Short mmCIF file of C-alpha atoms and ligand atoms in Angstrom, two decimals:
data_model
loop_
_atom_site.label_atom_id
_atom_site.label_comp_id
_atom_site.label_asym_id
_atom_site.label_seq_id
_atom_site.Cartn_x
_atom_site.Cartn_y
_atom_site.Cartn_z
CA MET A 1 -29.69 -44.30 22.49
CA LYS A 2 -27.69 -41.35 21.23
CA VAL A 3 -26.74 -38.56 23.64
CA ILE A 4 -28.40 -35.97 21.42
CA GLU A 5 -31.65 -37.97 21.33
CA ALA A 6 -31.61 -38.25 25.13
CA ILE A 7 -31.13 -34.50 25.50
CA ASN A 8 -33.86 -33.71 22.99
CA THR A 9 -36.40 -36.11 24.46
CA CYS A 10 -35.66 -36.14 28.21
CA LYS A 11 -38.51 -34.81 30.34
CA SER A 12 -36.29 -34.12 33.33
CA PRO A 13 -32.53 -33.56 33.66
CA TYR A 14 -30.28 -36.58 34.05
CA VAL A 15 -26.73 -37.41 35.13
CA THR A 16 -23.84 -39.04 33.32
CA PHE A 17 -20.66 -40.36 34.86
CA GLU A 18 -17.19 -40.30 33.36
CA ILE A 19 -14.96 -43.17 34.44
CA LEU A 20 -11.36 -44.13 33.77
CA PRO A 21 -10.32 -47.61 32.57
CA PRO A 22 -8.58 -49.54 35.37
CA LEU A 23 -4.79 -49.38 35.50
CA LYS A 24 -3.16 -52.09 33.38
CA GLY A 25 -2.97 -55.26 35.47
CA LYS A 26 -6.13 -54.50 37.49
CA SER A 27 -9.28 -56.48 36.86
CA ILE A 28 -12.51 -55.06 35.47
CA GLU A 29 -14.09 -55.91 38.85
CA SER A 30 -12.40 -52.78 40.22
CA LEU A 31 -14.36 -50.78 37.65
CA TYR A 32 -17.62 -52.50 38.52
CA GLY A 33 -16.94 -51.57 42.15
CA ILE A 34 -16.99 -47.92 41.05
CA LEU A 35 -20.00 -48.23 38.76
CA ASP A 36 -22.30 -50.42 40.87
CA PRO A 37 -23.14 -47.70 43.42
CA LEU A 38 -23.69 -45.13 40.63
CA MET A 39 -26.33 -47.27 38.91
CA GLU A 40 -28.82 -46.22 41.61
CA PHE A 41 -29.27 -43.01 39.56
CA LYS A 42 -30.10 -44.79 36.30
CA PRO A 43 -27.65 -42.83 34.15
CA PRO A 44 -28.52 -43.17 30.46
CA PHE A 45 -24.79 -42.99 29.60
CA ILE A 46 -21.41 -43.81 31.05
CA ASN A 47 -18.41 -42.06 29.50
CA VAL A 48 -15.18 -44.04 29.30
CA THR A 49 -11.97 -42.02 28.92
CA TYR A 50 -9.14 -42.91 26.54
CA HIS A 51 -5.52 -42.60 27.56
CA SER A 52 -2.53 -42.10 25.33
CA SER A 53 0.78 -43.80 26.00
CA GLU A 54 3.26 -42.27 28.38
CA TYR A 55 7.00 -42.46 28.09
CA THR A 56 9.22 -43.79 30.82
CA TYR A 57 12.94 -44.58 31.01
CA LYS A 58 13.95 -48.14 31.97
CA GLU A 59 17.49 -49.07 32.91
CA ARG A 60 18.82 -51.98 30.82
CA PRO A 61 21.46 -54.56 31.96
CA ASN A 62 24.17 -52.60 30.09
CA GLY A 63 23.34 -49.55 32.22
CA PHE A 64 21.78 -47.59 29.35
CA LEU A 65 18.40 -45.99 29.78
CA GLU A 66 15.80 -46.97 27.21
CA LYS A 67 12.79 -44.78 26.44
CA VAL A 68 9.74 -47.06 26.64
CA SER A 69 6.16 -46.26 25.73
CA ILE A 70 3.48 -47.60 28.10
CA ARG A 71 -0.30 -47.22 27.90
CA LYS A 72 -1.23 -47.33 31.59
CA ARG A 73 -4.99 -47.47 31.10
CA PRO A 74 -5.84 -49.49 27.99
CA GLY A 75 -9.20 -51.05 27.24
CA THR A 76 -11.67 -48.22 26.46
CA VAL A 77 -13.41 -50.06 23.60
CA GLY A 78 -13.75 -53.33 25.53
CA ILE A 79 -14.92 -51.52 28.67
CA CYS A 80 -17.67 -49.74 26.70
CA ALA A 81 -18.92 -53.14 25.56
CA SER A 82 -18.81 -54.64 29.08
CA ILE A 83 -20.71 -51.68 30.52
CA MET A 84 -23.45 -52.04 27.91
CA TYR A 85 -23.60 -55.80 28.48
CA ARG A 86 -23.59 -55.71 32.29
CA TYR A 87 -25.70 -52.64 33.04
CA LYS A 88 -27.79 -52.26 29.85
CA VAL A 89 -26.65 -48.64 29.75
CA ASP A 90 -25.23 -46.90 26.68
CA ALA A 91 -21.54 -46.10 26.71
CA VAL A 92 -19.86 -43.00 25.35
CA ALA A 93 -16.39 -43.91 24.15
CA HIS A 94 -13.77 -41.17 24.27
CA LEU A 95 -11.47 -41.25 21.26
CA ILE A 96 -8.27 -39.23 21.09
CA CYS A 97 -5.96 -38.08 18.31
CA GLY A 98 -2.77 -38.67 20.33
CA GLY A 99 -1.01 -41.95 19.53
CA PHE A 100 -3.33 -42.93 16.66
CA THR A 101 -2.91 -42.95 12.92
CA LYS A 102 -6.07 -42.35 10.90
CA ASN A 103 -6.12 -46.03 9.96
CA GLU A 104 -5.90 -47.15 13.60
CA THR A 105 -8.74 -44.76 14.42
CA GLU A 106 -10.75 -46.25 11.59
CA ASP A 107 -10.24 -49.73 13.05
CA ALA A 108 -11.37 -48.51 16.50
CA LEU A 109 -14.48 -46.95 14.91
CA ILE A 110 -15.30 -50.23 13.19
CA ASP A 111 -14.93 -52.11 16.50
CA LEU A 112 -17.16 -49.58 18.28
CA HIS A 113 -19.75 -49.87 15.53
CA TYR A 114 -19.72 -53.70 15.69
CA LEU A 115 -20.19 -53.52 19.46
CA GLY A 116 -23.20 -51.21 19.16
CA VAL A 117 -21.54 -48.14 20.72
CA LYS A 118 -23.38 -45.15 19.24
CA ASN A 119 -21.70 -42.26 21.02
CA ILE A 120 -18.19 -40.88 20.80
CA LEU A 121 -16.65 -37.91 22.60
CA ILE A 122 -13.69 -36.79 20.52
CA LEU A 123 -10.62 -35.19 22.02
CA ARG A 124 -7.16 -34.32 20.93
CA GLY A 125 -5.45 -35.58 24.08
CA ASP A 126 -2.70 -33.78 25.98
CA PRO A 127 1.05 -33.89 25.34
CA PRO A 128 2.73 -36.74 27.27
CA LYS A 129 4.03 -35.84 30.74
CA ASN A 130 7.36 -33.99 30.55
CA GLU A 131 6.64 -32.88 26.96
CA ARG A 132 5.46 -29.37 26.19
CA ASP A 133 3.82 -29.75 22.82
CA PHE A 134 1.26 -32.16 21.46
CA LYS A 135 2.71 -34.17 18.56
CA PRO A 136 0.36 -36.12 16.32
CA GLU A 137 1.34 -39.44 14.80
CA VAL A 138 2.53 -39.42 11.21
CA ASN A 139 -0.79 -39.82 9.34
CA GLY A 140 -2.67 -38.89 12.54
CA HIS A 141 -4.74 -35.85 13.50
CA SER A 142 -3.16 -32.73 14.98
CA HIS A 143 -6.48 -31.32 16.24
CA SER A 144 -9.74 -32.90 17.22
CA ILE A 145 -11.53 -31.37 14.23
CA GLY A 146 -9.61 -33.79 11.98
CA LEU A 147 -10.85 -36.74 14.03
CA LEU A 148 -14.36 -35.30 13.96
CA LYS A 149 -14.29 -35.03 10.16
CA GLN A 150 -13.07 -38.63 9.93
CA ILE A 151 -16.12 -39.77 11.94
CA VAL A 152 -18.49 -37.59 9.93
CA ASN A 153 -17.03 -39.22 6.81
CA ILE A 154 -17.38 -42.81 8.05
CA ASN A 155 -20.98 -41.93 9.04
CA LYS A 156 -21.44 -41.24 5.31
CA GLY A 157 -19.66 -44.45 4.30
CA THR A 158 -16.38 -42.76 3.35
CA TYR A 159 -13.40 -44.63 4.75
CA VAL A 160 -9.75 -43.61 5.11
CA GLU A 161 -8.70 -46.70 3.17
CA ASP A 162 -9.65 -45.46 -0.24
CA ASP A 163 -9.91 -48.91 -1.82
CA ILE A 164 -13.11 -49.42 0.23
CA LYS A 165 -15.95 -48.70 -2.18
CA ASP A 166 -19.60 -48.58 -1.02
CA GLY A 167 -18.48 -48.69 2.62
CA PHE A 168 -21.11 -49.24 5.30
CA ASN A 169 -22.44 -46.03 6.91
CA THR A 170 -21.93 -45.85 10.67
CA ASP A 171 -24.23 -43.66 12.76
CA PHE A 172 -22.17 -42.14 15.56
CA CYS A 173 -23.38 -39.23 17.67
CA ILE A 174 -20.35 -36.98 18.19
CA GLY A 175 -19.53 -34.85 21.23
CA VAL A 176 -16.65 -32.39 21.60
CA ALA A 177 -14.97 -30.63 24.53
CA GLY A 178 -15.50 -26.97 25.46
CA TYR A 179 -13.56 -24.83 27.92
CA PRO A 180 -15.44 -22.17 29.92
CA GLU A 181 -12.07 -20.90 31.17
CA LYS A 182 -10.39 -21.27 27.72
CA HIS A 183 -8.19 -24.15 26.61
CA PHE A 184 -4.75 -23.51 28.08
CA GLU A 185 -3.03 -23.32 24.68
CA ALA A 186 -5.52 -20.93 23.06
CA PRO A 187 -4.25 -17.34 22.80
CA ASN A 188 -7.66 -16.02 23.92
CA ILE A 189 -11.24 -17.17 24.45
CA SER A 190 -12.40 -15.79 21.06
CA ALA A 191 -9.87 -17.92 19.18
CA ASP A 192 -10.83 -20.98 21.25
CA ILE A 193 -14.54 -20.42 20.55
CA LYS A 194 -13.86 -19.95 16.85
CA TYR A 195 -12.27 -23.42 16.73
CA LEU A 196 -15.16 -24.81 18.78
CA LYS A 197 -17.62 -23.35 16.26
CA ASP A 198 -15.63 -24.96 13.43
CA LYS A 199 -16.16 -28.33 15.15
CA VAL A 200 -19.88 -27.73 15.56
CA ASP A 201 -20.19 -26.57 11.94
CA ALA A 202 -18.31 -29.70 10.86
CA GLY A 203 -20.87 -31.95 12.56
CA ALA A 204 -20.47 -32.09 16.37
CA ASP A 205 -23.83 -32.83 18.00
CA TYR A 206 -23.11 -31.50 21.48
CA ILE A 207 -20.41 -30.10 23.78
CA VAL A 208 -19.26 -31.27 27.23
CA THR A 209 -17.33 -28.71 29.24
CA GLN A 210 -14.13 -28.98 31.17
CA MET A 211 -14.76 -28.87 34.94
CA PHE A 212 -15.37 -25.45 36.51
CA PHE A 213 -16.01 -24.43 40.10
CA ASP A 214 -17.70 -21.09 39.49
CA ASN A 215 -21.00 -21.43 37.62
CA LYS A 216 -20.68 -17.87 36.29
CA LYS A 217 -17.84 -19.14 34.06
CA TYR A 218 -20.22 -21.71 32.55
CA PHE A 219 -23.11 -19.26 32.13
CA ASP A 220 -20.81 -16.68 30.46
CA PHE A 221 -19.35 -19.38 28.21
CA VAL A 222 -22.78 -20.58 27.10
CA ALA A 223 -23.85 -16.97 26.41
CA LEU A 224 -20.68 -16.34 24.38
CA CYS A 225 -21.14 -19.57 22.41
CA ARG A 226 -24.75 -18.65 21.62
CA SER A 227 -23.70 -15.14 20.53
CA LYS A 228 -21.23 -16.76 18.08
CA GLY A 229 -23.88 -19.04 16.61
CA ILE A 230 -23.03 -22.24 18.51
CA ASN A 231 -26.47 -23.65 19.17
CA VAL A 232 -25.87 -27.29 20.17
CA PRO A 233 -26.44 -28.42 23.80
CA ILE A 234 -23.58 -27.56 26.18
CA ILE A 235 -23.41 -30.10 29.02
CA PRO A 236 -21.69 -28.83 32.18
CA GLY A 237 -18.87 -31.03 33.47
CA ILE A 238 -18.42 -30.91 37.25
CA LYS A 239 -16.25 -32.54 39.89
CA PRO A 240 -16.09 -32.23 43.66
CA ILE A 241 -12.83 -31.44 45.43
CA THR A 242 -12.11 -34.39 47.70
CA THR A 243 -8.65 -33.71 49.18
CA LYS A 244 -6.76 -30.66 50.41
CA LYS A 245 -4.02 -31.19 47.80
CA GLN A 246 -6.49 -30.83 44.93
CA VAL A 247 -6.79 -27.05 45.33
CA SER A 248 -3.28 -26.80 43.90
CA GLN A 249 -3.30 -29.94 41.71
CA ILE A 250 -6.51 -29.14 39.82
CA PRO A 251 -5.46 -25.68 38.57
CA SER A 252 -2.10 -26.98 37.35
CA THR A 253 -3.53 -30.11 35.71
CA PHE A 254 -6.77 -28.78 34.26
CA HIS A 255 -5.99 -25.05 33.94
CA VAL A 256 -9.09 -23.92 35.83
CA ASP A 257 -9.51 -21.51 38.75
CA ILE A 258 -10.59 -22.38 42.27
CA PRO A 259 -12.84 -19.55 43.53
CA GLU A 260 -11.47 -17.69 46.56
CA ASP A 261 -14.29 -18.79 48.91
CA LEU A 262 -13.82 -22.46 48.04
CA TYR A 263 -10.03 -22.17 48.28
CA ASN A 264 -10.18 -20.51 51.71
CA ALA A 265 -12.72 -23.04 53.02
CA ILE A 266 -10.53 -25.98 51.90
CA GLU A 267 -7.37 -24.36 53.26
CA ASN A 268 -9.08 -24.06 56.66
CA CYS A 269 -9.87 -27.79 56.73
CA LYS A 270 -7.80 -29.86 59.15
CA ASN A 271 -7.82 -32.99 56.98
CA ASP A 272 -9.04 -34.56 53.73
CA GLU A 273 -12.26 -35.74 55.34
CA GLN A 274 -13.24 -32.14 56.10
CA ALA A 275 -12.06 -31.04 52.65
CA ALA A 276 -14.28 -33.65 51.00
CA LYS A 277 -17.27 -32.39 52.99
CA VAL A 278 -16.64 -28.81 51.86
CA GLY A 279 -16.03 -29.93 48.25
CA THR A 280 -19.19 -32.04 48.21
CA GLU A 281 -21.37 -29.21 49.54
CA TRP A 282 -19.87 -26.85 46.97
CA THR A 283 -20.70 -29.23 44.10
CA VAL A 284 -24.25 -29.78 45.42
CA ASN A 285 -24.79 -26.00 45.32
CA GLN A 286 -23.27 -25.78 41.85
CA GLY A 287 -25.51 -28.61 40.66
CA LYS A 288 -28.66 -27.03 42.12
CA GLU A 289 -27.95 -23.73 40.37
CA LEU A 290 -27.11 -25.42 37.05
CA LEU A 291 -30.30 -27.48 37.11
CA LYS A 292 -32.37 -24.43 38.03
CA ALA A 293 -30.83 -22.61 35.07
CA GLY A 294 -32.02 -25.40 32.76
CA ALA A 295 -28.96 -27.62 32.26
CA PRO A 296 -30.31 -30.74 30.50
CA CYS A 297 -27.79 -33.01 32.13
CA LEU A 298 -24.89 -32.94 34.60
CA HIS A 299 -21.68 -34.72 33.58
CA PHE A 300 -19.69 -35.89 36.62
CA PHE A 301 -15.95 -36.48 36.42
CA THR A 302 -15.86 -39.34 38.95
CA MET A 303 -12.07 -39.81 38.99
CA SER A 304 -12.80 -43.41 40.04
CA ASN A 305 -14.20 -42.22 43.38
CA PRO A 306 -17.96 -42.86 43.51
CA LYS A 307 -18.57 -42.00 47.22
CA PRO A 308 -18.82 -38.19 46.96
CA ILE A 309 -20.67 -38.46 43.64
CA VAL A 310 -23.35 -40.68 45.22
CA GLU A 311 -23.80 -38.14 48.04
CA ILE A 312 -24.04 -35.23 45.60
CA VAL A 313 -26.49 -36.85 43.20
CA ARG A 314 -28.71 -38.00 46.11
CA ALA A 315 -28.84 -34.39 47.30
CA LEU A 316 -29.68 -33.11 43.82
CA PHE A 317 -32.39 -35.47 42.58
C1 FAD B 401 -15.13 -33.46 28.95
C2 FAD B 401 -13.69 -33.76 28.66
C3 FAD B 401 -13.27 -35.09 28.55
C4 FAD B 401 -11.91 -35.38 28.26
N1 FAD B 401 -11.54 -36.69 28.13
C5 FAD B 401 -10.26 -37.00 27.78
C6 FAD B 401 -9.85 -38.34 27.55
O1 FAD B 401 -10.65 -39.28 27.64
N2 FAD B 401 -8.57 -38.58 27.20
C7 FAD B 401 -7.65 -37.56 27.06
O2 FAD B 401 -6.48 -37.85 26.73
N3 FAD B 401 -8.00 -36.26 27.26
C8 FAD B 401 -9.28 -35.97 27.62
N4 FAD B 401 -9.64 -34.65 27.80
C9 FAD B 401 -8.62 -33.60 27.73
C10 FAD B 401 -8.34 -33.11 26.27
O3 FAD B 401 -7.74 -34.13 25.51
C11 FAD B 401 -7.40 -31.91 26.38
O4 FAD B 401 -8.05 -30.84 27.01
C12 FAD B 401 -6.71 -31.47 25.10
O5 FAD B 401 -5.62 -30.62 25.45
C13 FAD B 401 -7.59 -30.69 24.12
O6 FAD B 401 -8.52 -31.48 23.51
P1 FAD B 401 -9.58 -30.83 22.45
O7 FAD B 401 -10.31 -31.93 21.84
O8 FAD B 401 -10.31 -29.72 23.09
O9 FAD B 401 -8.50 -30.25 21.38
P2 FAD B 401 -8.62 -29.34 20.09
O10 FAD B 401 -10.01 -29.06 19.69
O11 FAD B 401 -7.70 -29.95 19.09
O12 FAD B 401 -8.00 -27.97 20.63
C14 FAD B 401 -6.70 -27.93 21.22
C15 FAD B 401 -6.15 -26.51 21.13
O13 FAD B 401 -5.92 -26.15 19.75
C16 FAD B 401 -6.76 -25.07 19.35
N5 FAD B 401 -7.31 -25.47 18.05
C17 FAD B 401 -8.40 -26.25 17.79
N6 FAD B 401 -8.53 -26.45 16.47
C18 FAD B 401 -7.49 -25.81 15.88
C19 FAD B 401 -7.06 -25.66 14.54
N7 FAD B 401 -7.75 -26.20 13.53
N8 FAD B 401 -5.93 -24.94 14.29
C20 FAD B 401 -5.22 -24.38 15.31
N9 FAD B 401 -5.59 -24.48 16.61
C21 FAD B 401 -6.70 -25.19 16.89
C22 FAD B 401 -7.83 -24.91 20.44
O14 FAD B 401 -8.22 -23.56 20.58
C23 FAD B 401 -7.09 -25.43 21.67
O15 FAD B 401 -6.29 -24.42 22.23
C24 FAD B 401 -10.97 -34.31 28.11
C25 FAD B 401 -11.40 -32.97 28.24
C26 FAD B 401 -12.74 -32.71 28.49
C27 FAD B 401 -13.18 -31.27 28.61
#
């Protein structure tokens, strides 16, 4: 099923889980260990993230340092197929601009189509660690709207390789990211929303938000989007805090605020176990309010840690 069909036809709200491919060298069993407990909630979709390569410096026998590119979490396309095969659940493949030429993206789209994956969440990707700016590949996409247009084109049978005549039409449902607290590079929220509207006008079917810890940010964002003519579903993305360290890590990594009450409560915790309890309760309350306000679906960033997510979803449904 397509995400947009599920939203339009669901009689009651549902949950989706976003998971990360295992680190290179780990078996897929580690992923099943994360997903098995989450299947209790019959999610119609599992999102699988995509990860660009990172650069590292390796010392060579002559003493020189060599810059080496490593993709630490490969396997998104294959994992989508295994999830669909093992759990009979649709997968949403994340596709990123970073590290891909348009032709490589086209090949990934063909693989996804052959495997029966119908849903794609498109993202630009972040700059590699230790680099300030995002740099597209030569013949790649500099913003996610370019990737979106490529998928809209292949859905119409228009391929990047222009010697393909009468190409087969794919039928992907396309999601894009939205940022209730603004994307960190955008000069202001209006500019960010203008680019988001461009993506919706170009063919995005729905939006999934970056995590937020204050529901007001989501409600204001949805209202602003609607006032600018963005009318597609906006799925809230949420994540519980599970360690004390995360109150400083999350703002610097994801550019989102931790509300004062939550911050103070976590700071007062003696250990991570207490912090996880506070974080879990906070997310349960967020979820209750979002569902009451009519959210069609809750998208959980699991960060490969199913335990708190199981507790939260049991409390919500
Ligand atoms: C739900 C969710 C899932 C994610 N999953 C992944 C993942 O699997 N893998 C991964 O690497 N990252 C993932 N990310 C992170 C994402 O890649 C980063 O947030 C990235 O920095 C921006 O991606 P985007 O698609 O929003 O970019 P874009 O839409 O390209 O926007 C990036 C910035 O450029 C601006 N902009 C947009 N279009 C234009 C334009 N035409 N001209 C000038 N400026 C423009 C925007 O305002 C914004 O500031 C995810 C984020 C979310 C919210």
